Coordinates of C-alpha atoms and ligand atoms in Angstrom, one line a residue:
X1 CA 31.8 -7.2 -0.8
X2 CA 30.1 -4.2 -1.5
X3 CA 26.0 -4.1 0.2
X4 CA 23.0 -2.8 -2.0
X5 CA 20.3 -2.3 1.2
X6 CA 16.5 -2.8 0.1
X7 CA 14.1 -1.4 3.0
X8 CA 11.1 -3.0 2.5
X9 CA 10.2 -5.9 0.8
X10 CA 6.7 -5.1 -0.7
X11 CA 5.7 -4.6 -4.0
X12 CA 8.7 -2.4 -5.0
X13 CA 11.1 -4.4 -3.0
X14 CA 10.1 -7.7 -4.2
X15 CA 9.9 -6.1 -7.9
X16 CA 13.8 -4.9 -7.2
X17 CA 14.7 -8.3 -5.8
X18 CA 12.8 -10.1 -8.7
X19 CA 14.9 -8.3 -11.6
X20 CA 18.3 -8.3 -9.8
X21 CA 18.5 -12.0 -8.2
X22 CA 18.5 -14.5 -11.3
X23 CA 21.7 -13.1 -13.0
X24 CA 22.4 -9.4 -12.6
X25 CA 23.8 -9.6 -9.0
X26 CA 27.3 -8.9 -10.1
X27 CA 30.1 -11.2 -8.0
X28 CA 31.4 -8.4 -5.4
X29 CA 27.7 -7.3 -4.2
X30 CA 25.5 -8.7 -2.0
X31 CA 21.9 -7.7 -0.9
X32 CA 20.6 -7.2 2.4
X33 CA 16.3 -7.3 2.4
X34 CA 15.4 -5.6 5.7
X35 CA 11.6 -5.7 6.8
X36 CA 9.4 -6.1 10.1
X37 CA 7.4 -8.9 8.6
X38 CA 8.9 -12.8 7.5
X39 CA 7.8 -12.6 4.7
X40 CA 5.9 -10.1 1.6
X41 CA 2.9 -9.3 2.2
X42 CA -0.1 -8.7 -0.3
X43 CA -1.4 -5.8 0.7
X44 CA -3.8 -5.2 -2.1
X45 CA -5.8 -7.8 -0.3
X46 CA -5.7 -6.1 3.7
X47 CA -9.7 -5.5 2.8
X48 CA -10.5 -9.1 2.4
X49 CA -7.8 -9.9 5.6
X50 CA -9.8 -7.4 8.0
X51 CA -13.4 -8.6 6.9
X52 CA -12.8 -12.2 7.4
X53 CA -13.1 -13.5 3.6
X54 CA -9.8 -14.7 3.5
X55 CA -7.0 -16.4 5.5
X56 CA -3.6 -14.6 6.6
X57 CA -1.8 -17.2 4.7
X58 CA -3.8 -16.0 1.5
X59 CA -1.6 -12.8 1.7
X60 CA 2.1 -14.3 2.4
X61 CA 4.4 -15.0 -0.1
X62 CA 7.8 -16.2 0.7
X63 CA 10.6 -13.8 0.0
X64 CA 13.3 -15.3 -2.9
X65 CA 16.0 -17.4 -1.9
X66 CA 20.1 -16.7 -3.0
X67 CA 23.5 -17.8 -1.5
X68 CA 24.3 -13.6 -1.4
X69 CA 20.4 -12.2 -0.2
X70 CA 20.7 -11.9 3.4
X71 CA 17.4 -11.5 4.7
X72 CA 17.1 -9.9 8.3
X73 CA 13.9 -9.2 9.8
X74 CA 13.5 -6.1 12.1
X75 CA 12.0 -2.7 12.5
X76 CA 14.0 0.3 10.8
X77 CA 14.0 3.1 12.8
X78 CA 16.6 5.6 11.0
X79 CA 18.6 6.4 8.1
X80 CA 21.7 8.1 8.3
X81 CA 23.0 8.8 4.7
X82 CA 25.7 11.2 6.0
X83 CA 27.4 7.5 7.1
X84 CA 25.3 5.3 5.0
X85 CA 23.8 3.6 8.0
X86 CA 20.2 2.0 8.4
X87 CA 19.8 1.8 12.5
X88 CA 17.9 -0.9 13.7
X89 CA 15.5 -1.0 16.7
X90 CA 17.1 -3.6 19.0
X91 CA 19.7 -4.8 16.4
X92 CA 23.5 -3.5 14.8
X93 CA 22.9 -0.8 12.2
X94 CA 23.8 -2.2 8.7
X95 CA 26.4 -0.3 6.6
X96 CA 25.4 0.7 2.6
X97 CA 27.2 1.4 -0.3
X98 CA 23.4 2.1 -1.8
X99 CA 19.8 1.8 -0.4
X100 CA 16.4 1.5 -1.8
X101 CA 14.1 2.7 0.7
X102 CA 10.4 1.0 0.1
X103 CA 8.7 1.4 3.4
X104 CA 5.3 1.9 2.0
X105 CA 2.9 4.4 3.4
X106 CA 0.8 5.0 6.8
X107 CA -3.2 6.5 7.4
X108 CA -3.2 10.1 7.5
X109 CA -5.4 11.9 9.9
X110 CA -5.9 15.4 8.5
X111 CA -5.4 16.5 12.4
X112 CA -8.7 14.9 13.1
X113 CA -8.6 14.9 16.6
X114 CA -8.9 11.3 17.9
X115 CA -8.7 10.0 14.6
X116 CA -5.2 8.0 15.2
X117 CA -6.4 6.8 18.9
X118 CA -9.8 5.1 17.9
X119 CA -10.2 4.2 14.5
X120 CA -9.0 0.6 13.3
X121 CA -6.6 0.5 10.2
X122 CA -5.9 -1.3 6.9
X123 CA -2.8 0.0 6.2
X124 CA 0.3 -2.3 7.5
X125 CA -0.4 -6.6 8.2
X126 CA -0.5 -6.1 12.0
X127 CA -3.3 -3.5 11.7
X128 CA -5.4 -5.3 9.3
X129 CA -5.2 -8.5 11.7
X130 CA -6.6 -6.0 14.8
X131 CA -9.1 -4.8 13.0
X132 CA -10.1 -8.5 11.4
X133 CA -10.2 -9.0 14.9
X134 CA -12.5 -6.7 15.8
X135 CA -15.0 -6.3 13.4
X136 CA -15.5 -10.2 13.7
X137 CA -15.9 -10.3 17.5
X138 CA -18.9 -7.8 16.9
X139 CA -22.3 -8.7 17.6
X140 CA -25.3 -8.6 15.2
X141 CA -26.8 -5.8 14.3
X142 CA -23.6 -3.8 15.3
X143 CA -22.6 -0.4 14.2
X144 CA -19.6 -0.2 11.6
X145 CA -18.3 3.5 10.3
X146 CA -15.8 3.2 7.6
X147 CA -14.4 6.6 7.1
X148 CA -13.2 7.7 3.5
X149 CA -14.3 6.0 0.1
X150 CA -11.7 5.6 -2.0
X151 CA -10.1 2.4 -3.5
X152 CA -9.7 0.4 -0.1
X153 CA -12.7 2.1 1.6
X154 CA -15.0 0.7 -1.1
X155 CA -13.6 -2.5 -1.1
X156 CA -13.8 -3.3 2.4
X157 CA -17.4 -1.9 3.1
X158 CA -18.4 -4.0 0.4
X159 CA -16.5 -7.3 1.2
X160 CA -17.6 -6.7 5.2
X161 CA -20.8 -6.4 4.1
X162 CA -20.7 -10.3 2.0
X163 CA -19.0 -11.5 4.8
X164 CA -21.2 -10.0 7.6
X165 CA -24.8 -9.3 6.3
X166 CA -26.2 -8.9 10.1
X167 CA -23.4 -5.8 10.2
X168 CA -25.3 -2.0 9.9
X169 CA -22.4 -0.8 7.8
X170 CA -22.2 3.4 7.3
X171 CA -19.2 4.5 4.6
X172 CA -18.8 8.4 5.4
X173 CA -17.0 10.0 2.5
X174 CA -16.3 14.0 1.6
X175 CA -17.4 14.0 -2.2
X176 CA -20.8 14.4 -3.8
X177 CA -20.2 10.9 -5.4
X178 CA -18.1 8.0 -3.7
X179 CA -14.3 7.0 -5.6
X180 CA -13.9 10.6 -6.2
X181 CA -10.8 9.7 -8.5
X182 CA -13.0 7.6 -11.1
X183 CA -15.4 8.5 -13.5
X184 CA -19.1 9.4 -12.2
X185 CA -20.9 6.7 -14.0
X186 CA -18.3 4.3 -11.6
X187 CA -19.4 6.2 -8.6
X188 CA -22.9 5.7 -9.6
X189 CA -22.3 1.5 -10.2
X190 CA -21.1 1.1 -7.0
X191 CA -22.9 3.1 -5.0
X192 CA -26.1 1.2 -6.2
X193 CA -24.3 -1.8 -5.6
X194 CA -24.2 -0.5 -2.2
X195 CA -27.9 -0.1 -1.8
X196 CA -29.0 -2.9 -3.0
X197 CA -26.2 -4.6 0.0
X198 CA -27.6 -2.3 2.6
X199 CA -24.5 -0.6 3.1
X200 CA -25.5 3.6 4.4
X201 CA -23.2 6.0 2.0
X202 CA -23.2 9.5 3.6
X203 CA -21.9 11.8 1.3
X204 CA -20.5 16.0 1.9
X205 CA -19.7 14.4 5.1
X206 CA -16.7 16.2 7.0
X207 CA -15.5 14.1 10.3
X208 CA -14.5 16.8 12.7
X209 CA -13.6 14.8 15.8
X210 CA -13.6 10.6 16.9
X211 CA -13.8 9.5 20.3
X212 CA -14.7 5.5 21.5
X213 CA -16.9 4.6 19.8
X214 CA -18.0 7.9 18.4
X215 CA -17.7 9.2 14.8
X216 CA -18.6 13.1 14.5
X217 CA -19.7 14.0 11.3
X218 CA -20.2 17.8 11.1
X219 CA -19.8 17.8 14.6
X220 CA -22.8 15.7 15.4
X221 CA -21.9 12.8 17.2
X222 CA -23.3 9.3 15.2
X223 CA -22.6 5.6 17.5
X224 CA -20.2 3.3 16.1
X225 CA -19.4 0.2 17.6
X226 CA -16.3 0.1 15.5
X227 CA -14.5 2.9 12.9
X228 CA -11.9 2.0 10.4
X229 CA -10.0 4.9 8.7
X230 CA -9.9 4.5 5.2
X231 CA -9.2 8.5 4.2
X232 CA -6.2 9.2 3.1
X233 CA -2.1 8.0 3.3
X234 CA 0.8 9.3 3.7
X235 CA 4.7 8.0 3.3
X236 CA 6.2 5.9 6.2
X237 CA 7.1 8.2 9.3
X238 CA 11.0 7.1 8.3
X239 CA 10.7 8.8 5.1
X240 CA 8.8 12.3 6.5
X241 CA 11.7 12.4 9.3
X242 CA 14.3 12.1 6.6
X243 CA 15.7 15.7 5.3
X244 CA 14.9 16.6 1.8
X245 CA 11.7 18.1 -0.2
X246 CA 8.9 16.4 0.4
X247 CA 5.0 16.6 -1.4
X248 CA 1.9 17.1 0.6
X249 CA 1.8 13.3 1.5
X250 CA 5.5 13.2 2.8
X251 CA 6.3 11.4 -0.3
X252 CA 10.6 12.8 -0.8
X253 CA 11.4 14.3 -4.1
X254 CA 13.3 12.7 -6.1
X255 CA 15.9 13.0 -9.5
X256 CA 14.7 11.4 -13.0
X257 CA 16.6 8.3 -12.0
X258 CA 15.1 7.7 -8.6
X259 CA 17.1 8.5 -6.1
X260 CA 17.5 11.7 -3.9
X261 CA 18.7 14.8 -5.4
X262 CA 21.8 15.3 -3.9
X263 CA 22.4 11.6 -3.4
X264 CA 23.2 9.3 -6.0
X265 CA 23.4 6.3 -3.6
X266 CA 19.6 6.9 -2.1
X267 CA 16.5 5.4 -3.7
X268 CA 13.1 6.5 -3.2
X269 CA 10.7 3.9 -3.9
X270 CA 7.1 3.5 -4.4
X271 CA 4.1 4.7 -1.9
X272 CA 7.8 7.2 -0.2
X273 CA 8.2 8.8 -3.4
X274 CA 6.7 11.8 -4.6
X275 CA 5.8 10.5 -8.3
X276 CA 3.3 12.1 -10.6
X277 CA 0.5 9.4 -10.5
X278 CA -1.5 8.4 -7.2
X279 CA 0.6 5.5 -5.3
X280 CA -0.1 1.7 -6.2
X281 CA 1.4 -1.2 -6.6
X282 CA 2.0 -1.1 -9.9
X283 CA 3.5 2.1 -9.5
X284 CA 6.3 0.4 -7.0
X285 CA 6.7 -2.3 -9.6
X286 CA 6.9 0.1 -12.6
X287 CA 9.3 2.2 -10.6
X288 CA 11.1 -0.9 -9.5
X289 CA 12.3 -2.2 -12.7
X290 CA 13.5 1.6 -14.0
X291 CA 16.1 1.6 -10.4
X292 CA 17.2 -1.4 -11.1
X293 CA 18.0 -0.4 -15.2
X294 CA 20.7 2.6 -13.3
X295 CA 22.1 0.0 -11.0
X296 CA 22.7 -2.6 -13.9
X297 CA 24.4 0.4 -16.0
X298 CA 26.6 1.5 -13.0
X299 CA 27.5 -1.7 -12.1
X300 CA 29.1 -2.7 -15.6
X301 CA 30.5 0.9 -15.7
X302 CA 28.1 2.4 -18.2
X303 CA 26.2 5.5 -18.3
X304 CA 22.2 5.4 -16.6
X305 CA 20.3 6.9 -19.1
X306 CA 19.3 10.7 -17.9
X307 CA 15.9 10.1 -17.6
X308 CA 13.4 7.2 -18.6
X309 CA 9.7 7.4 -20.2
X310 CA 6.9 8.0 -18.0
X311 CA 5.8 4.6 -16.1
X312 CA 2.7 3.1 -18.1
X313 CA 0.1 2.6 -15.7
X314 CA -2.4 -0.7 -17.4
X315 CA -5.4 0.9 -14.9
X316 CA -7.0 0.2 -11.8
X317 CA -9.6 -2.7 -10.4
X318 CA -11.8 -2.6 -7.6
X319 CA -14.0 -5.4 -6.0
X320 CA -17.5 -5.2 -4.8
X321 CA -17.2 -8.4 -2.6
X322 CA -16.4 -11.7 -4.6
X323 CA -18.9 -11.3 -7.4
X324 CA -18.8 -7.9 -8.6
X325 CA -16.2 -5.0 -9.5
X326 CA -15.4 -1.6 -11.1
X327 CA -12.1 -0.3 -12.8
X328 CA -10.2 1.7 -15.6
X329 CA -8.3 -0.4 -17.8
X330 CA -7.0 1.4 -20.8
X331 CA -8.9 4.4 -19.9
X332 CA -12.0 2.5 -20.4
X333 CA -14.6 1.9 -17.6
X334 CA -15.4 -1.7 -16.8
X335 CA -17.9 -3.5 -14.3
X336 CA -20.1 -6.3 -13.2
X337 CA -18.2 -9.8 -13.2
X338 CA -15.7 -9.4 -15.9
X339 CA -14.1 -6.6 -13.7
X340 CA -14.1 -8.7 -10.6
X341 CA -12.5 -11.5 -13.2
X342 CA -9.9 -9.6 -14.2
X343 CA -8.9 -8.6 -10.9
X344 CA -9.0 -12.2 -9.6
X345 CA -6.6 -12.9 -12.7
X346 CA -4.4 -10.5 -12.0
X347 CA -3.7 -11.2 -8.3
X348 CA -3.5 -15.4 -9.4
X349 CA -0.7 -14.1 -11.7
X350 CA 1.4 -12.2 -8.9
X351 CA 1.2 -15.2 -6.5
X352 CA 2.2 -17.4 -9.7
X353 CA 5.1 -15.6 -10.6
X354 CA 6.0 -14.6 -7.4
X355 CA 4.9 -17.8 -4.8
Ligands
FAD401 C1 -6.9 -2.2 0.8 C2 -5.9 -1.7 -0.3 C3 -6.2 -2.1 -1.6 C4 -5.2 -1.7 -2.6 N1 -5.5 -2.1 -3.9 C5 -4.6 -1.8 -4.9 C6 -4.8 -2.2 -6.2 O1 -5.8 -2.8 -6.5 N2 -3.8 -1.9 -7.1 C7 -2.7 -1.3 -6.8 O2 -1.8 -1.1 -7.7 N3 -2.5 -0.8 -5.6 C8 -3.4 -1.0 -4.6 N4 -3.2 -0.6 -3.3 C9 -2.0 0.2 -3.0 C10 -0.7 -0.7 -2.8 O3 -1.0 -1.7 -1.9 C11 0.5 0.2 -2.4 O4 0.6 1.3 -3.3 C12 1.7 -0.7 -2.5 O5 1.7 -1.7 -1.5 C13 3.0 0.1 -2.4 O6 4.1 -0.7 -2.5 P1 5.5 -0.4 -1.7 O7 6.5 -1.4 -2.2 O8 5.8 1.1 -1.8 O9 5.1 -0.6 -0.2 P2 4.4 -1.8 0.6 O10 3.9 -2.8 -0.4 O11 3.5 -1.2 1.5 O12 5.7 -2.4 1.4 C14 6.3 -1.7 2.4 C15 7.1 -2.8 3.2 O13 7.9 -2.1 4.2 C16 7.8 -2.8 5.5 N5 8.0 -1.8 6.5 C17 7.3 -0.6 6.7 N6 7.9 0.1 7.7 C18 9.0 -0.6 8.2 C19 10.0 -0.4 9.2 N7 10.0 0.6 9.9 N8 10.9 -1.4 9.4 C20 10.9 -2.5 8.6 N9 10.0 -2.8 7.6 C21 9.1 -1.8 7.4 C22 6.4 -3.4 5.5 O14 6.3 -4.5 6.4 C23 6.2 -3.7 4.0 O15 6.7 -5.1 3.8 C24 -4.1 -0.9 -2.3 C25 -3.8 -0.6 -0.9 C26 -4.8 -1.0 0.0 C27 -4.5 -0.6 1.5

């Protein structure tokens, strides 16, 4: 039996596992799923997690079920391609004949010093749950600093601020406008939004330096009782320890097909590959279902195509708490309810088709 290895089972993987498992899994191949978590996990939704407006459940979706998909459930901790090896933290290493690694992305710091050691985190299930934890323990009339507003900075500093109106909620971003990657009259939407919820924007700020409970913007300290880091990403730490060229997020290089350069048997996907479009999960899933095209031509002995069409992107939503949202969608700007609509839609279809 030869073993196709899928690192990762979120968006990307599940995409990979969703096109392959109802017929194209030919007889002499199985698939081995490796991931740290039970089960795939919605992480579009970590903002709602870590303010408290909806349960952990909400975000777990069981992974598919077939007599040749052996799940195993552990913590990757290298890649050796030279032997086609994954190595497993307290477990035996699994053997490849190809691997799709999808281990998603981690914060990056920009060298902030104490960034890392005392800000809270969205980025990975575990994280989110500490920092629901946290921010949900606090008093009233507590201190929150929610460092960088982009996508997932907006969306929790709005959803924290439904779910705890007795928070004093500061979102500290670099720009002249918040969402720097949408169009100014967006910016403007939701940063009224924001004053009308009492959430503080502070824009131009530059954060030079965290210690406990203390968020220096400029260098002058400001009092937080707790900071979440929202400012930027960068691949998995497997992926950046991995030889190979690699973008300024980490993200490896890849061919037109997906895999690496020099290794036909190696695929890059999603938020560890250096793609020409921001990371997202429709980017994973887009990327997905064009890897999974070259193993279906290999595997009945036909030629991949030498490169595909650019991945078509449908745009991007963003929620102001449960009401209210913002978003590109066919390079047109929408807000208000019929944004937040759509994006409600949307997530009901994944769980539908993928629950
Ligand atoms: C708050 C927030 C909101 C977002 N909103 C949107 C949105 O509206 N639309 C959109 O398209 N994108 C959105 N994104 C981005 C999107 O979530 C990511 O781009 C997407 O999850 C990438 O998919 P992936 O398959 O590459 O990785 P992931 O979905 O992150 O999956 C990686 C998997 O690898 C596993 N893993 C990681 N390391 C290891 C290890 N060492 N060993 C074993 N398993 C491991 C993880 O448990 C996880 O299951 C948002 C992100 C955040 C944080």
């Amino acid at each position: 039996m030869k073993n196709l290895v899928i690192l990762g089972g979120g968006y990307g993987g599940m995409k990979i596992l969703n096109e392959i498992l109802p017929n194209h899994l030919p007889e002499d191949m199985t698939i081995t799923l490796v991931d740290r978590v039970p089960y795939h996990c919605l992480k579009t939704e970590y903002y709602a997690l870590a303010a408290g407006t909806i349960s952990d459940k909400e975000v777990r979706v069981a992974f598919p079920e077939h007599p040749r998909l052996n799940v195993v459930y552990g913590e990757v901790i290298g890649i050796q391609t030279t032997e086609k090896k994954i190595t497993l933290k307290d477990a035996a290493p699994i053997d490849y004949d190809d691997v799709i690694i999808g281990l998603g992305c981690e914060d990056k710091y920009h060298d902030v010093p104490g960034a890392d050691q005392f800000t809270y985190s969205i980025q990975s299930i575990e994280k989110s749950r500490l920092t629901y934890s946290v921010l949900n323990n606090l008093g009233p009339g507590s201190v929150v600093g929610i460092v960088g507003a982009g996508l997932s900075g907006v969306e929790l500093a709005s959803e924290l601020s439904e779910s705890r109106e007795d928070l004093n909620i500061k979102l500290f971003d670099r720009g002249k406008h918040i969402l720097s990657a949408f169009p100014e009259r967006l910016s403007k939407y939701v940063e009224n939004w924001f004053v009308k919820n009492n959430v503080e924007i502070i824009n131009n700020s530059n954060i030079t330096k965290v210690e406990e409970n203390l968020l220096y913007n400029h260098d002058q300290p400001i009092h937080c009782d707790v900071i979440v880091w929202t400012a930027g990403i960068q691949a998995n730490r497997i992926v950046r320890a991995m030889d190979g060229d690699k973008d300024g997020m980490g993200r490896l290089v890849i061919s037109p097909l997906h895999h690496l350069p020099n290794d036909e048997h190696v695929f890059i996907l999603g938020d560890c590959a250096s793609l020409p479009h921001a990371p997202s999960a429709q980017l994973a899933e887009g990327q997905a279902e064009q890897i999974v095209e070259v193993l279906k031509r290999r595997w009945k002995g036909e030629e991949p195509p030498t490169s595909f069409p650019q991945i078509k992107l449908k745009g991007i939503l963003g929620s102001l708490g449960k009401k209210h949202g913002f978003g590109m969608m066919a390079d047109r700007a929408i807000t208000g309810r019929v944004a937040r609509l759509l994006k409600s839609g949307i997530l009901w279809m994944y769980k539908f088709h993928n629950g």
